[in-house]
GROMACS .gro file of C-alpha atoms in nm:
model
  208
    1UNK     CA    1   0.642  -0.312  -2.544
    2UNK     CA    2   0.593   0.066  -2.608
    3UNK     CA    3   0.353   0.277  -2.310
    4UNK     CA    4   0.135   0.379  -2.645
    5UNK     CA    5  -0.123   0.056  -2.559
    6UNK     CA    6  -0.207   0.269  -2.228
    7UNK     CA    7  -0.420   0.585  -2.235
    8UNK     CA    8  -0.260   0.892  -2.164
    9UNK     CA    9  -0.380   0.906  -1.782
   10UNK     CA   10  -0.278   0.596  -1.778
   11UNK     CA   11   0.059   0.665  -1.884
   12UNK     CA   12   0.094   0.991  -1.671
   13UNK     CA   13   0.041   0.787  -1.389
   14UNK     CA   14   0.294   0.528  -1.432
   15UNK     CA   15   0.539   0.768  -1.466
   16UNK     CA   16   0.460   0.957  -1.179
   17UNK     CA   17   0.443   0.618  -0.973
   18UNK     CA   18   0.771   0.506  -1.084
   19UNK     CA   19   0.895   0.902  -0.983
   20UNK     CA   20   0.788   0.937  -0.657
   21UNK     CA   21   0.918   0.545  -0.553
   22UNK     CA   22   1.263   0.665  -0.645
   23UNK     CA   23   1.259   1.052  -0.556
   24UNK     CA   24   0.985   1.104  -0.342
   25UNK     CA   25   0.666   1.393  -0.414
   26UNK     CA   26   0.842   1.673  -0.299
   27UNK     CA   27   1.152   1.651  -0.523
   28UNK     CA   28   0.922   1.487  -0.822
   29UNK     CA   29   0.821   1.769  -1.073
   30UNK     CA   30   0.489   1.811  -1.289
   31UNK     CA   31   0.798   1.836  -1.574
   32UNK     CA   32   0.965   1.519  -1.492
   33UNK     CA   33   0.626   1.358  -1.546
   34UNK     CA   34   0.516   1.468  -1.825
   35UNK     CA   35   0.887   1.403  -1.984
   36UNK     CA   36   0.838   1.008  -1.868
   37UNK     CA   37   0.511   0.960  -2.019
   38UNK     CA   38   0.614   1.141  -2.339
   39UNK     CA   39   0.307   1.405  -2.314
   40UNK     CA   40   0.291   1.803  -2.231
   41UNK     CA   41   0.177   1.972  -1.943
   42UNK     CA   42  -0.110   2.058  -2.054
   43UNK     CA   43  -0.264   1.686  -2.042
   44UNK     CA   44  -0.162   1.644  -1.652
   45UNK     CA   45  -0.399   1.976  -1.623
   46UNK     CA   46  -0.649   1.839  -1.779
   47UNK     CA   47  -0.638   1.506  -1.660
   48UNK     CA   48  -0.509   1.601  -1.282
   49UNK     CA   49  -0.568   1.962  -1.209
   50UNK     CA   50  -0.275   1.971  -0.990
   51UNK     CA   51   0.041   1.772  -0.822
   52UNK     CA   52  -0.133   1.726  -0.507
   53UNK     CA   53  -0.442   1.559  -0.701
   54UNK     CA   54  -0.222   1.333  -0.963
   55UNK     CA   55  -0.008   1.241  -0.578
   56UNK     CA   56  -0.372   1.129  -0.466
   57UNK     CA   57  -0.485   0.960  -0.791
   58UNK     CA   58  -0.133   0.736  -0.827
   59UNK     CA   59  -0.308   0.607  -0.467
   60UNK     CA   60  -0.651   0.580  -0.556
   61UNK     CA   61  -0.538   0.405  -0.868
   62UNK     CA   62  -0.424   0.110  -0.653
   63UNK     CA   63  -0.525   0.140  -0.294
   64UNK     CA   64  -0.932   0.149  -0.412
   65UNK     CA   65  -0.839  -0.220  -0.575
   66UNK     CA   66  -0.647  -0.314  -0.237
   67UNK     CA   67  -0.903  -0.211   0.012
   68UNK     CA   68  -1.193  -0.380  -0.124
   69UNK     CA   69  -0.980  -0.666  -0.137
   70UNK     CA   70  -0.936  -0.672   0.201
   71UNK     CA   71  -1.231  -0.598   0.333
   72UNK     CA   72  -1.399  -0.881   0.129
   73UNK     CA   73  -1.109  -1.108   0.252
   74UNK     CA   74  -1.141  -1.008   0.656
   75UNK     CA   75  -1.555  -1.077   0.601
   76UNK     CA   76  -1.472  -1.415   0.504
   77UNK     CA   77  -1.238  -1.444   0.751
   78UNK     CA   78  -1.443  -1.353   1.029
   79UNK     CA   79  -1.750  -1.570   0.856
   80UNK     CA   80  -1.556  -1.882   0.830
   81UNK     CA   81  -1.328  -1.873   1.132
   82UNK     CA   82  -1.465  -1.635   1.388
   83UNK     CA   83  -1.260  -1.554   1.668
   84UNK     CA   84  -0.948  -1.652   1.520
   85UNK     CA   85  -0.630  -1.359   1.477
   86UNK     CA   86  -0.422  -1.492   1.177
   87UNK     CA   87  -0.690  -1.558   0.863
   88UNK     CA   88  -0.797  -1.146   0.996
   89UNK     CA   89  -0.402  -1.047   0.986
   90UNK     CA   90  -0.378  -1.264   0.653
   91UNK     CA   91  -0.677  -1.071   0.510
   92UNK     CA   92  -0.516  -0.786   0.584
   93UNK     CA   93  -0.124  -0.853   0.428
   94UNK     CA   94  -0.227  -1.075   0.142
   95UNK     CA   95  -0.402  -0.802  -0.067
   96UNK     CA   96  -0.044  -0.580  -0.014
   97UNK     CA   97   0.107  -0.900  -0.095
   98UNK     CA   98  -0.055  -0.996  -0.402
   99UNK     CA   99  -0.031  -0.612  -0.563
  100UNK     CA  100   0.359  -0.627  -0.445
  101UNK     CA  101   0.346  -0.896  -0.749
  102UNK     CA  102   0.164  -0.744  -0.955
  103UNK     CA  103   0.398  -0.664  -1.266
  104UNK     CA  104   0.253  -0.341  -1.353
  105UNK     CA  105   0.456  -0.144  -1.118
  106UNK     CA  106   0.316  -0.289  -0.755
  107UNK     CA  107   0.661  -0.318  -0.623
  108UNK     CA  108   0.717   0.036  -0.721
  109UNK     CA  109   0.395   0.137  -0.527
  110UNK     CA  110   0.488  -0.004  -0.237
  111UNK     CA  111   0.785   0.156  -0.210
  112UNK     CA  112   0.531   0.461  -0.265
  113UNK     CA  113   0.387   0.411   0.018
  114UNK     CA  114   0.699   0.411   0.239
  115UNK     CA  115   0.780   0.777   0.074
  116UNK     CA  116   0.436   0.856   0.268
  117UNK     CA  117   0.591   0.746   0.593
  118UNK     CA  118   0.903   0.915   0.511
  119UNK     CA  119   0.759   1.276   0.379
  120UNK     CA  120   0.517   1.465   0.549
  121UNK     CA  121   0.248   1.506   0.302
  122UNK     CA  122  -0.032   1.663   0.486
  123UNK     CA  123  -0.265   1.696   0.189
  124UNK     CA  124  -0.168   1.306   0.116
  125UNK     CA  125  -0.249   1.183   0.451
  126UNK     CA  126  -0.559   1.409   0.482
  127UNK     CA  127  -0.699   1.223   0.131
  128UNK     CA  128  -0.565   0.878   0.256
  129UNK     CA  129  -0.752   0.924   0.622
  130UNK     CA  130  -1.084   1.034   0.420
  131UNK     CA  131  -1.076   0.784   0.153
  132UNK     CA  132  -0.982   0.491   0.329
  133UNK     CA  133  -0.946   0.540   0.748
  134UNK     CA  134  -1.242   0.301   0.772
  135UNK     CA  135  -0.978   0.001   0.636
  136UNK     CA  136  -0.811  -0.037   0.982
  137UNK     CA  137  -1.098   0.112   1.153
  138UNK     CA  138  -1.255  -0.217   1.051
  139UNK     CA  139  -0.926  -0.455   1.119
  140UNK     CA  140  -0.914  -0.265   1.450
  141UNK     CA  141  -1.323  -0.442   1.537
  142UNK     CA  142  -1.220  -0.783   1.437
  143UNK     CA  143  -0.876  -0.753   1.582
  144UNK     CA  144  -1.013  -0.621   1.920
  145UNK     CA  145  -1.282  -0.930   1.887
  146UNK     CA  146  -1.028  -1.241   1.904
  147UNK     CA  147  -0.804  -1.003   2.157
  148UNK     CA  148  -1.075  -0.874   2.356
  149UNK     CA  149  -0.779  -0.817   2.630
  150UNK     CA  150  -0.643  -0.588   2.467
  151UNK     CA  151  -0.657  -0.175   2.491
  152UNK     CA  152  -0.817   0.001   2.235
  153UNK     CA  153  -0.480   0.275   2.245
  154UNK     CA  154  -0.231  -0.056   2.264
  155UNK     CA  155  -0.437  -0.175   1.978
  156UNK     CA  156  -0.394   0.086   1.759
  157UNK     CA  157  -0.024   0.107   1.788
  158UNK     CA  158   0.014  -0.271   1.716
  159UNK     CA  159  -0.218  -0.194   1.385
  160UNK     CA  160   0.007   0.119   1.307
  161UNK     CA  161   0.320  -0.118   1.379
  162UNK     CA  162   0.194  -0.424   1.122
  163UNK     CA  163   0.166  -0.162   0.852
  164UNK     CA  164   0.491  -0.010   0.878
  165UNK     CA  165   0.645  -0.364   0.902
  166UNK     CA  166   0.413  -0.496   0.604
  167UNK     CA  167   0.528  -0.194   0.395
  168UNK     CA  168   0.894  -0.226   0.483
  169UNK     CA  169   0.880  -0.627   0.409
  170UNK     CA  170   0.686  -0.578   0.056
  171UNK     CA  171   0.921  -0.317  -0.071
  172UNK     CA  172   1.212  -0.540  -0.025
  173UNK     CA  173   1.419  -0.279   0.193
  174UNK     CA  174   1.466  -0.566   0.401
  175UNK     CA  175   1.795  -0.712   0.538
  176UNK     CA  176   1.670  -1.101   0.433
  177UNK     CA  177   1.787  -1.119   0.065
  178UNK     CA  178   1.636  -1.374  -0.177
  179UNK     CA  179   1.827  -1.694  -0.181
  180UNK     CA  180   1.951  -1.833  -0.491
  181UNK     CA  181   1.717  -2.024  -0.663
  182UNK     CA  182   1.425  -1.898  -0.494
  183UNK     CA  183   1.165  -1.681  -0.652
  184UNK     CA  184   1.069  -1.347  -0.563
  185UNK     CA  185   0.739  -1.445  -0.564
  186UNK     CA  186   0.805  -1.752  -0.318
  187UNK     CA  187   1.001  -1.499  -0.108
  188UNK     CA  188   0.738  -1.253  -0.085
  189UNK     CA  189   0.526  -1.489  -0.006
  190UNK     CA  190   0.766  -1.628   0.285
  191UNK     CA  191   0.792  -1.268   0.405
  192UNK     CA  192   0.426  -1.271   0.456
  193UNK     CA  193   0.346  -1.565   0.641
  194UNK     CA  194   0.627  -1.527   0.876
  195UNK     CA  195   0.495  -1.146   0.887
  196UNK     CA  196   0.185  -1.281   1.009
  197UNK     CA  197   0.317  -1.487   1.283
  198UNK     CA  198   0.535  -1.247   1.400
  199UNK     CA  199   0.179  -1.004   1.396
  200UNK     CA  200  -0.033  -1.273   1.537
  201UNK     CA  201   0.216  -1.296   1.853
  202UNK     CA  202   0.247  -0.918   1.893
  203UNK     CA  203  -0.124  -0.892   1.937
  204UNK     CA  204  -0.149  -1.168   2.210
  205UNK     CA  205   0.169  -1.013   2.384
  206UNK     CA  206   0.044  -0.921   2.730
  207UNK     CA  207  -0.297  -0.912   2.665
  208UNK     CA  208  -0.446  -1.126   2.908
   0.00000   0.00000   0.00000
């Protein structure tokens, strides 16, 4: 199936999603783009306005989707099982999870999102701290409320390490290949729950 059933913004950002998973912003060009999605320059200026803007939109595009999802999944979390650590920590993978699957290019976004960890992008983390800070700032409350033990420093470094490990797990860098016969779906899925385990003990550790 041809890219000409997607509008052009569309389009421009698929390609630039699929660029930056395998090269990164800084080495991505506006040219490279607009050579993938088979349009000129002059619609990523119209469209974008700049590189830094279409870097930010390829996240809004997707993380907007993922955050509410999360949100609305750790307030039924903490409705239906309140005090409990592993339905907040599932809230919390499962959207990442489910948009690793999605077949429109959610792997490649994830591996997006490690190129944040890897580059420093101050404009990037600038947007992602404005637009959506107030995601672990409100995994951080419910976390802190079944580990009330725990330090509100320790805390955030235990948040900060989940991510990292939920990022590196999604985008399939990791050591445990797929085993025959298994899909990637079922071992995404794997990943996750033992991801949350793993999570659900770190937050305990020594928090007495």
């Amino acid at each position: 199936m041809g890219m000409q059933h997607f509008s052009t913004k569309d389009r421009i950002l698929h390609a630039a999603e699929e660029l930056f998973a395998q090269q990164g912003f800084a080495s991505t060009s506006l040219r490279q783009v607009t050579s993938r999605a088979d349009v000129n320059i002059a619609a990523v200026n119209y469209h974008f306005g700049s590189k830094d803007n279409l870097v930010n939109e390829v996240f809004r595009r997707r993380m907007d989707v993922m955050s509410a999802q999360r949100l609305e999944a750790l307030r039924q979390a903490v409705a239906t099982a309140p005090g409990q650590l592993e339905p907040v920590l599932a809230a919390f993978v499962e959207p990442a999870l489910a948009m690793a699957q999605d077949r429109h290019g959610g792997g490649a976004f994830i591996r997006v999102i490690a190129r944040t960890y890897a580059e420093n992008n101050d404009n990037l983390r600038k947007f992602l701290s404005d637009q959506y800070g107030h995601v672990p700032r409100e995994f951080a409350k419910a976390i802190a409320a079944c580990v009330p033990g725990l330090g509100k420093e320790e805390l955030y470094w235990r948040l900060d390490f989940l991510s990292g490990a939920l990022t590196y797990a999604m985008a399939d860098f990791g050591l445990i290949k797929r085993p025959p016969g298994v899909t990637e779906a079922t071992h995404r899925t794997r990943a996750a729950q033992a991801l949350i385990r793993f999570a659900a003990a770190g937050f305990h550790a020594d928090a007495s």
